[in-house]
């Protein structure tokens, strides 16, 4: 028999590995994120394109199916770098929609009621915080860009024969690198918006609005100063230039490749600077 | 029955205030004279509603409010005599403390040079002279509290309604402000102060209003209120070297209905129906039994205890 | 007792403005009150120990670990209850505490267990499945306390814990703090403007002014000194005969208000003698206590001195 008294107890047990702590944030965020049925629908919808692509690849290699459809393989879309470049562009667009849905809710709830000091008073740094939040978007966006892309490539190479992959390694590389650049930029940008804008809906809308606005500014600059420099702030132009160079395709020559890279870098640095202004434990009021 | 409004009191005559279905205060009748009256009660009990009714920010659903004979529904007559320091913090952007005070004073009708002089005097009274020319947006919590107080007292009102005025002030500032309030009360100003810090309420108040769930539970001088509460016997704390002996004596002379001895056997808590008799008995007990008394004091003579008895720990919202 | 917090010429600037100036002290009490006027640097000190601000000179050690070199280990040992509102509105209390516990390094299962325990312990048991945004002010304070203790730290920083609470909630919270202190497993640093709260919970006080330490003293020892000063409150002394009798016996008396007498007892007079005088005149002695330096006196003295004592 015993009477148990409930009192404060220190914790003396094991601690989890320090390096993996930032993954706690995506785990909690995903539980929240997947409560939205709309998001699940969008996620499912984002696999429509990969499935269609897989079908096309399959059709290319399946004589029976072709005979049924009564077509010539030559009429189908060719499976080359153009094929995969189109894939990347489509999925990048879907990714943009996903970010607009998921991104705004990542940092703004923490800032709305000053919860950040509670995070940072623990063995958890600002870098880990941002990394953790970015991982949510990185994981989601990866799942719809380079992961299905690589799977498609593997499918193609499986059906076509082992050497196809090796001779088209460049496509794989371009797909992965192109996706990662887009993912990194998009995550940084939505996190920055989430940190600076209080209302989730406005932040989501701004994701579209700001980019269109900046594009418009770019076009205005082009017109007024009669240059092509305005395209440097036009995100779609910049991305297309970078992507086409990765896929070894002919770009439209509006911007030089080096300038495009620099422009991207500048975008990312600005986002990081703005993030670091907001993700702080304590505001010093002058 | 309509009473003739008293020019020396703040009078509430059977006042109720409902926000739709939600209760603010219910059938409250009060007459508040000059001096410091403290308003005490849990969060959500109706304190802010009461203050808003007195200052005319709300109109009662029923009943009448008279402040020094004036009705709060005629603000142009009342506001020159009234100062209100709310618990909420918001200020027009871009102004410094001094500018804020000066503009407030000019709204009250003073000319520019007079307003500046008064503003300076008020800033000195609240201790904000150093920060007066900085933007209010950059003020710390304590400074914001002081500027709110300054805004309430700058036009020398006859009635001051203060909602938690010492929130965020450091101990020195608290002591200074309490001294300021006492000084104003001595000059005949009516102060109504709402506070959660009960020992400060004890220190400065002439009268106390306890409010819970929209009803006034008790009001008046705290000692008189306590005296009225016959169902709670007086509790007296004694620390001495022979508590057992004293306890026996107490029961022998029938001066206590309950005695509890402290865990460290160096003191006891006595419940008695008649405190006067008990104290007189103590004199005899000390002399006749060789008791060494270290400490003696009433344990429930203050606002804290009265609050506990009347409102209890479950008062207000969960 | 091993010092829990050691400050070693700790200096912190905001830009060019010095906020903490070469603070040096060794704190080892179970519950230490941190006091000082606005702008003295109390919150900055806590923030610096948590690693929110870098020190411009000097350093500090918590449980032997340097706050700069071992910042993360130090933060594993600390629980922090901030002054301002701090919560995530759309999370339930349990989820919030689980997140905080896991971020402090607890494995998920232990985090879950301790989250529930902590919420029950602070008194939020029934409301723990509700979203924090629906909580009242008192409940939010309790939730803040719960997240500060959920990972079982060795040191607790409490910044104005009774902010905005009504009297019963304040008493409950102070009682909880005393319970935590008395459990013996954690050291508390309580920063507050309410001297009463600090007096009730703390054994030692650290008083800061303008970024420097003015006083670091043990309240118990202060209370034990000064046994010859007495304060009385009487009833029934209508003609002042009691007062004159006291003075005749050799006590220096000062009357404070209508019924309170402050006096110094000479060697020859004892409390029994005072009772003798009271019994003779049918005077009630309603209040009697040795007037020691209360925390308020210590604080006011500290503010007046130009050169602090350590």
mmCIF file of N, CA and C in Angstrom, chain A residues 21-66:
data_model
loop_
_atom_site.group_PDB
_atom_site.id
_atom_site.type_symbol
_atom_site.label_atom_id
_atom_site.label_comp_id
_atom_site.label_asym_id
_atom_site.label_seq_id
_atom_site.Cartn_x
_atom_site.Cartn_y
_atom_site.Cartn_z
ATOM 1 N N UNK A 21 17.067 17.300 -34.240
ATOM 2 C CA UNK A 21 15.951 17.994 -33.600
ATOM 3 C C UNK A 21 15.159 18.840 -34.566
ATOM 4 N N UNK A 22 15.818 19.361 -35.619
ATOM 5 C CA UNK A 22 15.055 20.250 -36.484
ATOM 6 C C UNK A 22 13.935 19.491 -37.195
ATOM 7 N N UNK A 23 14.056 18.152 -37.254
ATOM 8 C CA UNK A 23 13.013 17.373 -37.923
ATOM 9 C C UNK A 23 11.735 17.279 -37.108
ATOM 10 N N UNK A 24 11.805 17.701 -35.841
ATOM 11 C CA UNK A 24 10.588 17.715 -35.028
ATOM 12 C C UNK A 24 9.569 18.653 -35.654
ATOM 13 N N UNK A 25 10.066 19.781 -36.179
ATOM 14 C CA UNK A 25 9.142 20.769 -36.739
ATOM 15 C C UNK A 25 8.355 20.231 -37.920
ATOM 16 N N UNK A 26 9.006 19.600 -38.913
ATOM 17 C CA UNK A 26 8.180 19.073 -40.007
ATOM 18 C C UNK A 26 7.211 18.012 -39.523
ATOM 19 N N UNK A 27 7.610 17.203 -38.536
ATOM 20 C CA UNK A 27 6.685 16.165 -38.056
ATOM 21 C C UNK A 27 5.399 16.781 -37.532
ATOM 22 N N UNK A 28 5.544 17.823 -36.701
ATOM 23 C CA UNK A 28 4.354 18.485 -36.167
ATOM 24 C C UNK A 28 3.604 19.238 -37.254
ATOM 25 N N UNK A 29 4.350 19.864 -38.155
ATOM 26 C CA UNK A 29 3.692 20.653 -39.193
ATOM 27 C C UNK A 29 2.871 19.757 -40.102
ATOM 28 N N UNK A 30 3.409 18.567 -40.428
ATOM 29 C CA UNK A 30 2.664 17.702 -41.340
ATOM 30 C C UNK A 30 1.362 17.226 -40.729
ATOM 31 N N UNK A 31 1.371 17.005 -39.406
ATOM 32 C CA UNK A 31 0.102 16.607 -38.797
ATOM 33 C C UNK A 31 -0.947 17.691 -38.981
ATOM 34 N N UNK A 32 -0.506 18.944 -38.876
ATOM 35 C CA UNK A 32 -1.435 20.062 -39.095
ATOM 36 C C UNK A 32 -1.836 20.139 -40.551
ATOM 37 N N UNK A 33 -0.823 20.070 -41.419
ATOM 38 C CA UNK A 33 -1.027 20.306 -42.837
ATOM 39 C C UNK A 33 -2.011 19.302 -43.421
ATOM 40 N N UNK A 34 -1.890 18.038 -43.000
ATOM 41 C CA UNK A 34 -2.735 17.028 -43.618
ATOM 42 C C UNK A 34 -4.135 16.988 -43.059
ATOM 43 N N UNK A 35 -4.448 17.957 -42.200
ATOM 44 C CA UNK A 35 -5.837 18.030 -41.771
ATOM 45 C C UNK A 35 -6.693 18.688 -42.834
ATOM 46 N N UNK A 36 -6.058 19.426 -43.720
ATOM 47 C CA UNK A 36 -6.825 20.151 -44.730
ATOM 48 C C UNK A 36 -7.146 19.230 -45.899
ATOM 49 N N UNK A 37 -8.418 19.014 -46.128
ATOM 50 C CA UNK A 37 -8.802 18.103 -47.208
ATOM 51 C C UNK A 37 -8.458 18.711 -48.550
ATOM 52 N N UNK A 38 -8.523 20.033 -48.615
ATOM 53 C CA UNK A 38 -8.215 20.695 -49.871
ATOM 54 C C UNK A 38 -6.785 20.404 -50.276
ATOM 55 N N UNK A 39 -5.909 20.427 -49.268
ATOM 56 C CA UNK A 39 -4.524 20.188 -49.564
ATOM 57 C C UNK A 39 -4.289 18.760 -50.044
ATOM 58 N N UNK A 40 -4.960 17.829 -49.386
ATOM 59 C CA UNK A 40 -4.801 16.442 -49.801
ATOM 60 C C UNK A 40 -5.260 16.284 -51.242
ATOM 61 N N UNK A 41 -6.371 16.958 -51.554
ATOM 62 C CA UNK A 41 -6.867 16.888 -52.930
ATOM 63 C C UNK A 41 -5.842 17.448 -53.891
ATOM 64 N N UNK A 42 -5.256 18.588 -53.523
ATOM 65 C CA UNK A 42 -4.264 19.209 -54.397
ATOM 66 C C UNK A 42 -3.062 18.298 -54.567
ATOM 67 N N UNK A 43 -2.658 17.678 -53.472
ATOM 68 C CA UNK A 43 -1.507 16.784 -53.535
ATOM 69 C C UNK A 43 -1.782 15.609 -54.468
ATOM 70 N N UNK A 44 -2.968 15.066 -54.339
ATOM 71 C CA UNK A 44 -3.336 13.963 -55.227
ATOM 72 C C UNK A 44 -3.360 14.454 -56.660
ATOM 73 N N UNK A 45 -3.949 15.653 -56.841
ATOM 74 C CA UNK A 45 -4.020 16.225 -58.188
ATOM 75 C C UNK A 45 -2.647 16.446 -58.786
ATOM 76 N N UNK A 46 -1.660 16.726 -57.912
ATOM 77 C CA UNK A 46 -0.341 17.010 -58.461
ATOM 78 C C UNK A 46 0.321 15.764 -59.020
ATOM 79 N N UNK A 47 -0.255 14.608 -58.727
ATOM 80 C CA UNK A 47 0.303 13.397 -59.297
ATOM 81 C C UNK A 47 -0.321 13.022 -60.628
ATOM 82 N N UNK A 48 -1.288 13.800 -61.031
ATOM 83 C CA UNK A 48 -1.925 13.518 -62.332
ATOM 84 C C UNK A 48 -0.885 13.583 -63.445
ATOM 85 N N UNK A 49 -0.098 14.651 -63.438
ATOM 86 C CA UNK A 49 0.900 14.819 -64.488
ATOM 87 C C UNK A 49 1.910 13.686 -64.508
ATOM 88 N N UNK A 50 2.527 13.329 -63.380
ATOM 89 C CA UNK A 50 3.452 12.191 -63.425
ATOM 90 C C UNK A 50 2.791 10.921 -63.935
ATOM 91 N N UNK A 51 1.550 10.707 -63.552
ATOM 92 C CA UNK A 51 0.867 9.491 -64.005
ATOM 93 C C UNK A 51 0.683 9.533 -65.524
ATOM 94 N N UNK A 52 0.285 10.689 -66.037
ATOM 95 C CA UNK A 52 0.125 10.832 -67.487
ATOM 96 C C UNK A 52 1.448 10.563 -68.186
ATOM 97 N N UNK A 53 2.516 11.162 -67.643
ATOM 98 C CA UNK A 53 3.838 10.957 -68.220
ATOM 99 C C UNK A 53 4.227 9.489 -68.211
ATOM 100 N N UNK A 54 3.928 8.833 -67.093
ATOM 101 C CA UNK A 54 4.265 7.418 -67.000
ATOM 102 C C UNK A 54 3.521 6.628 -68.076
ATOM 103 N N UNK A 55 2.262 7.017 -68.289
ATOM 104 C CA UNK A 55 1.473 6.353 -69.324
ATOM 105 C C UNK A 55 2.108 6.521 -70.692
ATOM 106 N N UNK A 56 2.534 7.755 -70.954
ATOM 107 C CA UNK A 56 3.131 8.021 -72.263
ATOM 108 C C UNK A 56 4.377 7.165 -72.453
ATOM 109 N N UNK A 57 5.199 7.123 -71.416
ATOM 110 C CA UNK A 57 6.414 6.314 -71.508
ATOM 111 C C UNK A 57 6.056 4.855 -71.750
ATOM 112 N N UNK A 58 5.063 4.406 -71.036
ATOM 113 C CA UNK A 58 4.627 3.022 -71.185
ATOM 114 C C UNK A 58 4.146 2.753 -72.601
ATOM 115 N N UNK A 59 3.341 3.708 -73.105
ATOM 116 C CA UNK A 59 2.812 3.543 -74.445
ATOM 117 C C UNK A 59 3.922 3.430 -75.480
ATOM 118 N N UNK A 60 4.957 4.229 -75.264
ATOM 119 C CA UNK A 60 6.087 4.170 -76.186
ATOM 120 C C UNK A 60 6.651 2.773 -76.327
ATOM 121 N N UNK A 61 6.543 2.008 -75.263
ATOM 122 C CA UNK A 61 7.223 0.719 -75.253
ATOM 123 C C UNK A 61 6.276 -0.460 -75.290
ATOM 124 N N UNK A 62 5.008 -0.228 -75.532
ATOM 125 C CA UNK A 62 4.078 -1.332 -75.454
ATOM 126 C C UNK A 62 3.331 -1.484 -76.785
ATOM 127 N N UNK A 63 3.764 -2.466 -77.538
ATOM 128 C CA UNK A 63 3.193 -2.610 -78.880
ATOM 129 C C UNK A 63 1.703 -2.931 -78.853
ATOM 130 N N UNK A 64 1.304 -3.782 -77.931
ATOM 131 C CA UNK A 64 -0.107 -4.172 -77.883
ATOM 132 C C UNK A 64 -0.993 -2.949 -77.711
ATOM 133 N N UNK A 65 -0.562 -2.100 -76.733
ATOM 134 C CA UNK A 65 -1.367 -0.908 -76.482
ATOM 135 C C UNK A 65 -1.418 -0.025 -77.714
ATOM 136 N N UNK A 66 -0.288 0.082 -78.362
ATOM 137 C CA UNK A 66 -0.247 0.929 -79.561
ATOM 138 C C UNK A 66 -1.198 0.400 -80.632
#
